[in-house]
Coordinates of C-alpha atoms and ligand atoms in Angstrom, one line a residue:
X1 CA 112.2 220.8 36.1
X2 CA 109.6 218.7 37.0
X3 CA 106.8 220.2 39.3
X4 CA 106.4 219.0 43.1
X5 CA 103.1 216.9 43.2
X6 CA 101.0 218.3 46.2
X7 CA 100.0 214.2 47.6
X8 CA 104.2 213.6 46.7
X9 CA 102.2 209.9 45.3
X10 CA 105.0 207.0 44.9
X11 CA 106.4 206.9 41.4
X12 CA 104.6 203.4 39.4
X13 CA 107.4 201.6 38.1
X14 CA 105.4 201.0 34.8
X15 CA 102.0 201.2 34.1
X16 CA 98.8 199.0 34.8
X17 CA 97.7 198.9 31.7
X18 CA 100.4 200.1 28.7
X19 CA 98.4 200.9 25.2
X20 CA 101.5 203.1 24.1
X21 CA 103.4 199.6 23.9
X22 CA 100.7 198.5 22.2
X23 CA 100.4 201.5 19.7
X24 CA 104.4 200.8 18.8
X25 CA 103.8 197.8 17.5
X26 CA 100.8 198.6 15.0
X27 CA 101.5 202.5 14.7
X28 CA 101.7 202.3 10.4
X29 CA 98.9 199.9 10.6
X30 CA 97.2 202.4 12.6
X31 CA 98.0 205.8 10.7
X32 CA 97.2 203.8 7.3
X33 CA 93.8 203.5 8.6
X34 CA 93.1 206.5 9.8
X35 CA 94.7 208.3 7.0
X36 CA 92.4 206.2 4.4
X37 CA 89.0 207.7 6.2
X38 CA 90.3 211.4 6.1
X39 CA 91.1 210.9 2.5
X40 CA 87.4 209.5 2.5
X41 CA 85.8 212.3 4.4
X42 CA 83.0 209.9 5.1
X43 CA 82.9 210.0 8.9
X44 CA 80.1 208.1 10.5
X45 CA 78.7 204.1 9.4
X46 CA 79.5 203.7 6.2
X47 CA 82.0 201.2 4.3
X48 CA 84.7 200.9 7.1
X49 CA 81.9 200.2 10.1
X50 CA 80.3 197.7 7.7
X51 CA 83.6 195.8 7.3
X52 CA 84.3 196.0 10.9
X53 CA 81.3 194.3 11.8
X54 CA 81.0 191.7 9.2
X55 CA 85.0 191.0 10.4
X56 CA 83.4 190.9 14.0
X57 CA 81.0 188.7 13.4
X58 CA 83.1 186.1 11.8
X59 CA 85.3 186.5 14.6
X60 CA 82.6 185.8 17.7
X61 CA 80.7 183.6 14.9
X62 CA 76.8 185.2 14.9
X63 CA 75.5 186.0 11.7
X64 CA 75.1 189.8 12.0
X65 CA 76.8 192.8 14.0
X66 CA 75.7 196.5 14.8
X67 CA 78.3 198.7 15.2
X68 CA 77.3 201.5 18.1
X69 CA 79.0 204.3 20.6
X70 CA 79.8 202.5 23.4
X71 CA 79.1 199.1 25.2
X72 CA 76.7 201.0 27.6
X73 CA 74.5 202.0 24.4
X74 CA 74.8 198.1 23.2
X75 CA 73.3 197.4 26.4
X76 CA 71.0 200.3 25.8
X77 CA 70.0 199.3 22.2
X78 CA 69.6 195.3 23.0
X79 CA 66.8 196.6 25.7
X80 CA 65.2 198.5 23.2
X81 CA 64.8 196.3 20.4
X82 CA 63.5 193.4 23.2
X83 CA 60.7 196.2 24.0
X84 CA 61.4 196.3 27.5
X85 CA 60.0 199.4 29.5
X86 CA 59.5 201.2 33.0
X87 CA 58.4 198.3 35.3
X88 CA 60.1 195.9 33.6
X89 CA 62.9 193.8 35.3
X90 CA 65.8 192.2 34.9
X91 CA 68.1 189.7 37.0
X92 CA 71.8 190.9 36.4
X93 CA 75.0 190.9 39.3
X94 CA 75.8 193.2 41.8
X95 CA 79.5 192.8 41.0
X96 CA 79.9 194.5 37.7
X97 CA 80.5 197.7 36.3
X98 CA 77.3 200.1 36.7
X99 CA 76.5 200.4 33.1
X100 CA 74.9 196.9 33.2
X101 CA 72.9 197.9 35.9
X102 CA 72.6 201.6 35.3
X103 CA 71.3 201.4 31.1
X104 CA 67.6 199.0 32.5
X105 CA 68.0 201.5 35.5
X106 CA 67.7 204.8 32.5
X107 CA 64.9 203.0 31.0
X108 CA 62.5 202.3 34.3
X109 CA 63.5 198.7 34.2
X110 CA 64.1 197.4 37.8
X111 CA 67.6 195.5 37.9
X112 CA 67.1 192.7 40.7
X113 CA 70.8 191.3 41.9
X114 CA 71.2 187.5 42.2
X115 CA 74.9 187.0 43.7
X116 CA 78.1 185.9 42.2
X117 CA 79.7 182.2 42.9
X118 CA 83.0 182.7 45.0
X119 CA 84.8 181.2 42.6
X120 CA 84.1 182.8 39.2
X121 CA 82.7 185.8 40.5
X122 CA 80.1 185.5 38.0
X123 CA 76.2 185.4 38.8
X124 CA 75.3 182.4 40.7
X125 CA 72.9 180.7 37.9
X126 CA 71.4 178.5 41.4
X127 CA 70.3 181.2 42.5
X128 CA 68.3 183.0 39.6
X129 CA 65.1 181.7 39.3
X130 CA 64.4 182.6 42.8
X131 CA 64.2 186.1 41.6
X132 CA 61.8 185.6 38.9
X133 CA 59.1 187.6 39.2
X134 CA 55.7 188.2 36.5
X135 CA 57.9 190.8 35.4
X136 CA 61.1 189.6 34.9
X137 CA 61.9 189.9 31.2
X138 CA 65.4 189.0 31.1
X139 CA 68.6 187.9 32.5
X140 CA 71.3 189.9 31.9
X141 CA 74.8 187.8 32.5
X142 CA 78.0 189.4 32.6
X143 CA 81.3 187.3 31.8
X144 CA 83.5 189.7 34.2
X145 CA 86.8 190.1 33.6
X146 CA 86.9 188.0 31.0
X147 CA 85.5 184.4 31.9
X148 CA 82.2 183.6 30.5
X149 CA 79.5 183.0 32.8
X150 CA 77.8 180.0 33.5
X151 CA 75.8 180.0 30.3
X152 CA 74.6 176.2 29.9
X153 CA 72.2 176.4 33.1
X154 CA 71.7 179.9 32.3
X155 CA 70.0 179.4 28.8
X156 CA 68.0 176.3 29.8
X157 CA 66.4 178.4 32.6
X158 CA 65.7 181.3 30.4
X159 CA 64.2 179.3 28.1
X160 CA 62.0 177.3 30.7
X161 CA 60.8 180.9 31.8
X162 CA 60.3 182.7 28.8
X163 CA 63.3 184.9 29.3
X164 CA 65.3 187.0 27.1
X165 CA 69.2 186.5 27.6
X166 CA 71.2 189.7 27.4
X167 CA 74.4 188.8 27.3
X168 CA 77.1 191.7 29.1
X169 CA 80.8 190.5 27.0
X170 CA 81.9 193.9 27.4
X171 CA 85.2 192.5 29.0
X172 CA 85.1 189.1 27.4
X173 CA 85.9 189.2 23.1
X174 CA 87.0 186.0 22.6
X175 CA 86.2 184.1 25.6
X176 CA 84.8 180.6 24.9
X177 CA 81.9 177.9 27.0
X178 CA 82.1 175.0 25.6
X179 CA 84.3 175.9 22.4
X180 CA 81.4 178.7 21.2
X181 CA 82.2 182.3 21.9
X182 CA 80.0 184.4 24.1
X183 CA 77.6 186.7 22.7
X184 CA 76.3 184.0 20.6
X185 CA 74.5 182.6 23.2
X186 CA 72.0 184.7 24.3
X187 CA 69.3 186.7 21.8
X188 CA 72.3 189.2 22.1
X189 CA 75.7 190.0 23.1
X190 CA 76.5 193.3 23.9
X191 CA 80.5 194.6 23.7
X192 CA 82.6 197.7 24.4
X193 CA 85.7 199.0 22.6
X194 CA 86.6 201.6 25.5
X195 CA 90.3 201.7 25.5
X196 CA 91.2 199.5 28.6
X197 CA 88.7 196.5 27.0
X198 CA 91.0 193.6 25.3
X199 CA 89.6 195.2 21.9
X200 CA 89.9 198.8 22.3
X201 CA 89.7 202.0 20.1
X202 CA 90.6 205.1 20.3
X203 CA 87.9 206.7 22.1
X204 CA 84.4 205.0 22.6
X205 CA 82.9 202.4 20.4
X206 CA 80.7 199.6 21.3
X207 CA 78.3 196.6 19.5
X208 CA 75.7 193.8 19.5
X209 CA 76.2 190.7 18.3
X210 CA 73.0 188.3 16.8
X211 CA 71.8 185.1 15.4
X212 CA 68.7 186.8 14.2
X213 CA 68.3 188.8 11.1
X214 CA 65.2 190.8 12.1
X215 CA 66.5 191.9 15.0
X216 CA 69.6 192.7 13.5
X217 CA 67.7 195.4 11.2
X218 CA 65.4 196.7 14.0
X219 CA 68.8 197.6 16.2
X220 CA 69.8 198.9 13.0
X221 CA 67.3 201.3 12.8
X222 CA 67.2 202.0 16.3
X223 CA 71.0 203.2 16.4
X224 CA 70.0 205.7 14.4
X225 CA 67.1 207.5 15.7
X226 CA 64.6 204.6 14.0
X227 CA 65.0 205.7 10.6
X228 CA 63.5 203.6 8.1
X229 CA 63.8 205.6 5.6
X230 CA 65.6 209.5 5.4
X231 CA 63.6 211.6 7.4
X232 CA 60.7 209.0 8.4
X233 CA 60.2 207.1 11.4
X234 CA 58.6 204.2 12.5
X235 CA 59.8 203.5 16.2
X236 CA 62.2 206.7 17.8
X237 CA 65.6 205.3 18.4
X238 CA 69.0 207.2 19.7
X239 CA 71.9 208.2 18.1
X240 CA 74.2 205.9 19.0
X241 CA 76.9 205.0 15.4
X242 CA 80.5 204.4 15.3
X243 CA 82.8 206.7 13.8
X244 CA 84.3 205.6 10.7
X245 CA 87.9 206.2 12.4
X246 CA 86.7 203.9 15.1
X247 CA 86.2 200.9 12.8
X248 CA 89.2 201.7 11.1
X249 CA 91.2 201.5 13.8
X250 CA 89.3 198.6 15.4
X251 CA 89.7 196.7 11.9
X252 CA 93.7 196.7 12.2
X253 CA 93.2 195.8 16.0
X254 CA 91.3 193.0 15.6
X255 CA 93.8 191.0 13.4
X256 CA 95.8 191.2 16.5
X257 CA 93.3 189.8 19.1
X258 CA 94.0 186.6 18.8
X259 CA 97.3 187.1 19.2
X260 CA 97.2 189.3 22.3
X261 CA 94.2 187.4 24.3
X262 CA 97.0 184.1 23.8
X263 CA 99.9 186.8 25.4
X264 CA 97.0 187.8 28.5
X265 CA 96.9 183.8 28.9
X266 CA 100.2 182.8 29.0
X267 CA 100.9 186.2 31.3
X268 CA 98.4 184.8 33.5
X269 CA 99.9 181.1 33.8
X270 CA 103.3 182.3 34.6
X271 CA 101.7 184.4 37.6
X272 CA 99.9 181.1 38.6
X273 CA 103.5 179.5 38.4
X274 CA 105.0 182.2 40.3
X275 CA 102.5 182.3 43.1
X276 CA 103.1 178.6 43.7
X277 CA 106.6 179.5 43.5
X278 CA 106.4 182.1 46.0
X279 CA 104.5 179.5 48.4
X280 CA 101.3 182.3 48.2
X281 CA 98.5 180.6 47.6
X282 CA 97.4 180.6 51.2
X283 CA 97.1 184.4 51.4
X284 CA 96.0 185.1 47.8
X285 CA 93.8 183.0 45.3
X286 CA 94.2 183.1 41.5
X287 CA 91.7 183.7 38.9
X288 CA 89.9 179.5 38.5
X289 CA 89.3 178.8 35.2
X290 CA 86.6 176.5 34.4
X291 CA 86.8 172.9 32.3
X292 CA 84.8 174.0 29.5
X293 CA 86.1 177.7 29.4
X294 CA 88.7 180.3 28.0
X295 CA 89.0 182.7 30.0
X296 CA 90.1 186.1 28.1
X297 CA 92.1 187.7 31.2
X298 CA 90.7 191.2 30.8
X299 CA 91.4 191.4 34.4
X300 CA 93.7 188.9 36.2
X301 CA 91.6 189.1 39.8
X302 CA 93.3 187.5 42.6
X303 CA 91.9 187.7 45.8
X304 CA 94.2 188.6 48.4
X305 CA 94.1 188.3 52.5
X306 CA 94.1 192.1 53.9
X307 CA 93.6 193.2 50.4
X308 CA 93.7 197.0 51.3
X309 CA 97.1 196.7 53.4
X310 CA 98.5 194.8 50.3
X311 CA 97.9 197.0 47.7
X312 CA 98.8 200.5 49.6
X313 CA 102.0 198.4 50.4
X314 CA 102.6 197.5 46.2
X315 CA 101.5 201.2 45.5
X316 CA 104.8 202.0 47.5
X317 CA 106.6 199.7 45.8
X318 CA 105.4 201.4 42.5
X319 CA 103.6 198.5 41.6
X320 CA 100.7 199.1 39.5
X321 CA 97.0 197.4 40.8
X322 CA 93.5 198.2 40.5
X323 CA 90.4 197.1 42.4
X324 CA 87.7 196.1 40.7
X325 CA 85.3 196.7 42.0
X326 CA 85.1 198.3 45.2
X327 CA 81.6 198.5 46.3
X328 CA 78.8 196.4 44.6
X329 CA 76.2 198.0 42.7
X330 CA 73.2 197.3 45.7
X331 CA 75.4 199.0 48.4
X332 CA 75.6 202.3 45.8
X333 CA 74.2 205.5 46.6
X334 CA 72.8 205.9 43.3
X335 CA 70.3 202.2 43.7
X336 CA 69.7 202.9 47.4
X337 CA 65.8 203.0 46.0
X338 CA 66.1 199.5 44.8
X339 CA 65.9 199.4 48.7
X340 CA 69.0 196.6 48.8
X341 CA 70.5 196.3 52.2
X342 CA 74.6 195.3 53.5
X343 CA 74.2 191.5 54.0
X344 CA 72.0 190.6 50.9
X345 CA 74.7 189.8 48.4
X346 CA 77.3 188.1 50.9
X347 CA 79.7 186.8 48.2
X348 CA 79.7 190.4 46.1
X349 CA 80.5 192.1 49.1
X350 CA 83.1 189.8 49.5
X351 CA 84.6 190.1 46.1
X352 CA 84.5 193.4 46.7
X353 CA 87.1 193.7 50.0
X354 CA 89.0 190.8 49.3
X355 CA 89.7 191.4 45.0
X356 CA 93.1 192.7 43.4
X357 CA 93.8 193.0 39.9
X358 CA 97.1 192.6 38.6
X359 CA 98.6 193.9 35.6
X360 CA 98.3 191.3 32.6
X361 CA 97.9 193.2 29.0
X362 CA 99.7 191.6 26.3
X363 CA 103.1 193.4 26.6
X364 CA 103.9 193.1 30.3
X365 CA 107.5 191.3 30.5
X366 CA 108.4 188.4 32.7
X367 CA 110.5 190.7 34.4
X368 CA 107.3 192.9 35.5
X369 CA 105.7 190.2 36.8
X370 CA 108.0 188.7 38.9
X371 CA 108.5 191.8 40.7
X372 CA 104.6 192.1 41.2
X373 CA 105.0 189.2 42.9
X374 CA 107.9 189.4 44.8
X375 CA 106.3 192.8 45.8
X376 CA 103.4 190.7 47.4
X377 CA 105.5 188.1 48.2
X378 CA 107.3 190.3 50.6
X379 CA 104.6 192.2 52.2
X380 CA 103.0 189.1 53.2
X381 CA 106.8 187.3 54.5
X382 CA 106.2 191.3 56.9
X383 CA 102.9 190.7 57.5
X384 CA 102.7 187.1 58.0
X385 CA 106.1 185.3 58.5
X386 CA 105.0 181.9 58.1
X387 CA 104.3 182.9 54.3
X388 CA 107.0 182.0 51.4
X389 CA 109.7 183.3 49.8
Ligands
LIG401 C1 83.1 198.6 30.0 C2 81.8 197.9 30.4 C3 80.6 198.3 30.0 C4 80.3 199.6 29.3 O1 81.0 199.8 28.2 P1 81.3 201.3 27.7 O2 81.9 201.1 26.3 O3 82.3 201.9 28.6 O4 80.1 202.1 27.7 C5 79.5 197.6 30.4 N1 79.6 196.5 31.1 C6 80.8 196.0 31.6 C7 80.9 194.8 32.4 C8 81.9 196.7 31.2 O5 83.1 196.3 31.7

């Protein structure tokens, strides 16, 4: 018998994200490779992480990869190796996830928030240089949800100002500007293999990406504790390797990517289709997708006319969403002594009342989706009658 839940929460009619459909369809892959490392016994770097990351590099094309443990500690390690330090800045988004705000944050470096473009919901590259200060060191640009960020404008300003270019791709393997992949554009690219990105492992994994050799064996030293050689140190450095079964794992995945990031775009044009179809695009806007971009769909983020009313009324339909994100990182509690104030970041704080994400991952059937949009399409025929089918 199955217990009574205590909030009696409506039953999801499949999930937002489904990695078990995923695992079916790779499982022997899967178990070869993690068989192979226990029959190794060699647990940590090593053979498997060096073939991941040359494999990852070909993929995103830079010349060199480090493997780390997690896409907060690529972040982590990319500020390390540029030297930055306590009263140090940098000029990221307000509308991301906090560990691109919260890793310069660890280290005494002062994030300062330039806002997002309505549109992209990426940082407004207009607006940057206006919060250049003598200490701004470097730009961190995030390609949210999986469309790269304006990175043409971006790079000629950084250069103009002597600025490094940390580049945030945690949600964005594979996403193109102008036909190059992102974390090639910047001194760095920084990437996270938590479960829910379009590359994920099974646990935490993360990684730099660079076009620049020495750096590439400074953040090799740095991952692990500095070591030049056994037992001495130059520079200290973290801890901060991937697991052997990681790479494994993430070297069978991989193969795939391609494949799935073409199923997240084709998902994402039939829910274009059937929005128009439903006669919705007054009361809810679909992801834009630039010329010169590919857009990775980590996220599908509509943004939807009485968001909040919308999604408790899908939630009852057991349709799966998710809100990404619902405060921006100046309004948080935890960066109220960056000294931001409501108002400052108009479009972020828009994002955040007004964005939905739909389900998208690679195995959602056409069958799912349509009642996703059904779903909204009859909340808003309730809510507003003059609205479509
Ligand atoms: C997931 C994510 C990170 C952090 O990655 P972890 O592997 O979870 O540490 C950083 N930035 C963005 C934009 C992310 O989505």
């Amino acid at each position: 018998m199955k217990m009574a839940s205590l909030t009696s929460k409506p039953k999801l009619r499949f999930p937002f994200l489904d990695l078990a459909a995923q695992f079916a369809n790779i499982r022997e892959e899967v178990m070869d490779a993690v068989s192979r490392v226990l029959q190794a016994q060699q647990f940590i770097l090593g053979p498997e992480v060096e073939k991941f990351e040359t494999d990852v590099s070909t993929y995103v094309g830079s010349t060199d990869a480090v493997a780390c443990a997690s896409g907060s500690d690529a972040l982590l390690l990319a500020l390390m190796v540029h030297g930055l330090q306590a009263g140090d800045e940098v000029i990221t988004t307000p509308f991301t996830f906090i560990a691109t705000a919260a890793v310069p944050a660890h280290l005494g470096v002062r994030p300062v928030f330039v806002d997002i473009k309505a549109d992209t919901y990426n940082i407004d590259v207009e607006q940057i240089e206006a919060a250049v200060s003598p200490r701004t060191r470097a730009i961190i640009p995030v390609h949210l949800f999986g469309l790269p960020a304006d990175m043409k404008p971006l790079i000629e300003l950084a250069a103009r100002r002597d600025l490094k270019v940390i580049e945030d791709a945690a949600q964005a393997i594979g996403a193109e500007y102008a036909k190059q992949k992102v974390g090639t554009f910047g001194s760095i690219g920084c990437f996270s293999f938590f479960p829910s990105k379009n590359l994920g492992c099974a646990g935490d994994g993360g990684l730099v990406t660079t076009n620049d050799a020495g750096i590439a064996a400074v953040l090799r030293r740095l991952r692990n504790h500095g070591s030049t050689q056994k037992y001495y140190y130059e520079r200290l450095g973290v801890n901060s390797r991937l697991d052997a079964l990681q790479a494994a794992i993430l070297r069978v995945k991989l193969k795939y990517l391609p494949q799935w990031t073409a199923a997240r775009r084709h998902n994402a044009e039939y829910y274009r289709a059937l929005i128009a179809q439903h006669g919705l695009q007054s009361y809810i806007s679909p992801p834009s997708e630039p010329a010169n971009c590919t857009h990775v769909y980590n996220q599908f983020t509509i943004r939807a006319r009485t968001r909040d009313e919308l999604r408790a009324f899908l939630t009852e339909e057991g349709i799966p969403t998710e809100v990404y994100y619902p405060s921006p990182l100046h309004l948080q509690a935890a960066f109220a002594y960056l000294g931001y104030k409501p108002g400052q970041f108009p479009e972020a704080e828009r994002a955040s009342r007004e964005v939905l994400a739909l389900p998208i991952y690679p195995e959602i059937t056409r069958n799912q989706q349509e009642l996703v949009v059904q779903s909204m399409a009859s909340f808003y025929k309730q809510h507003a009658p003059d609205a479509g089918s």
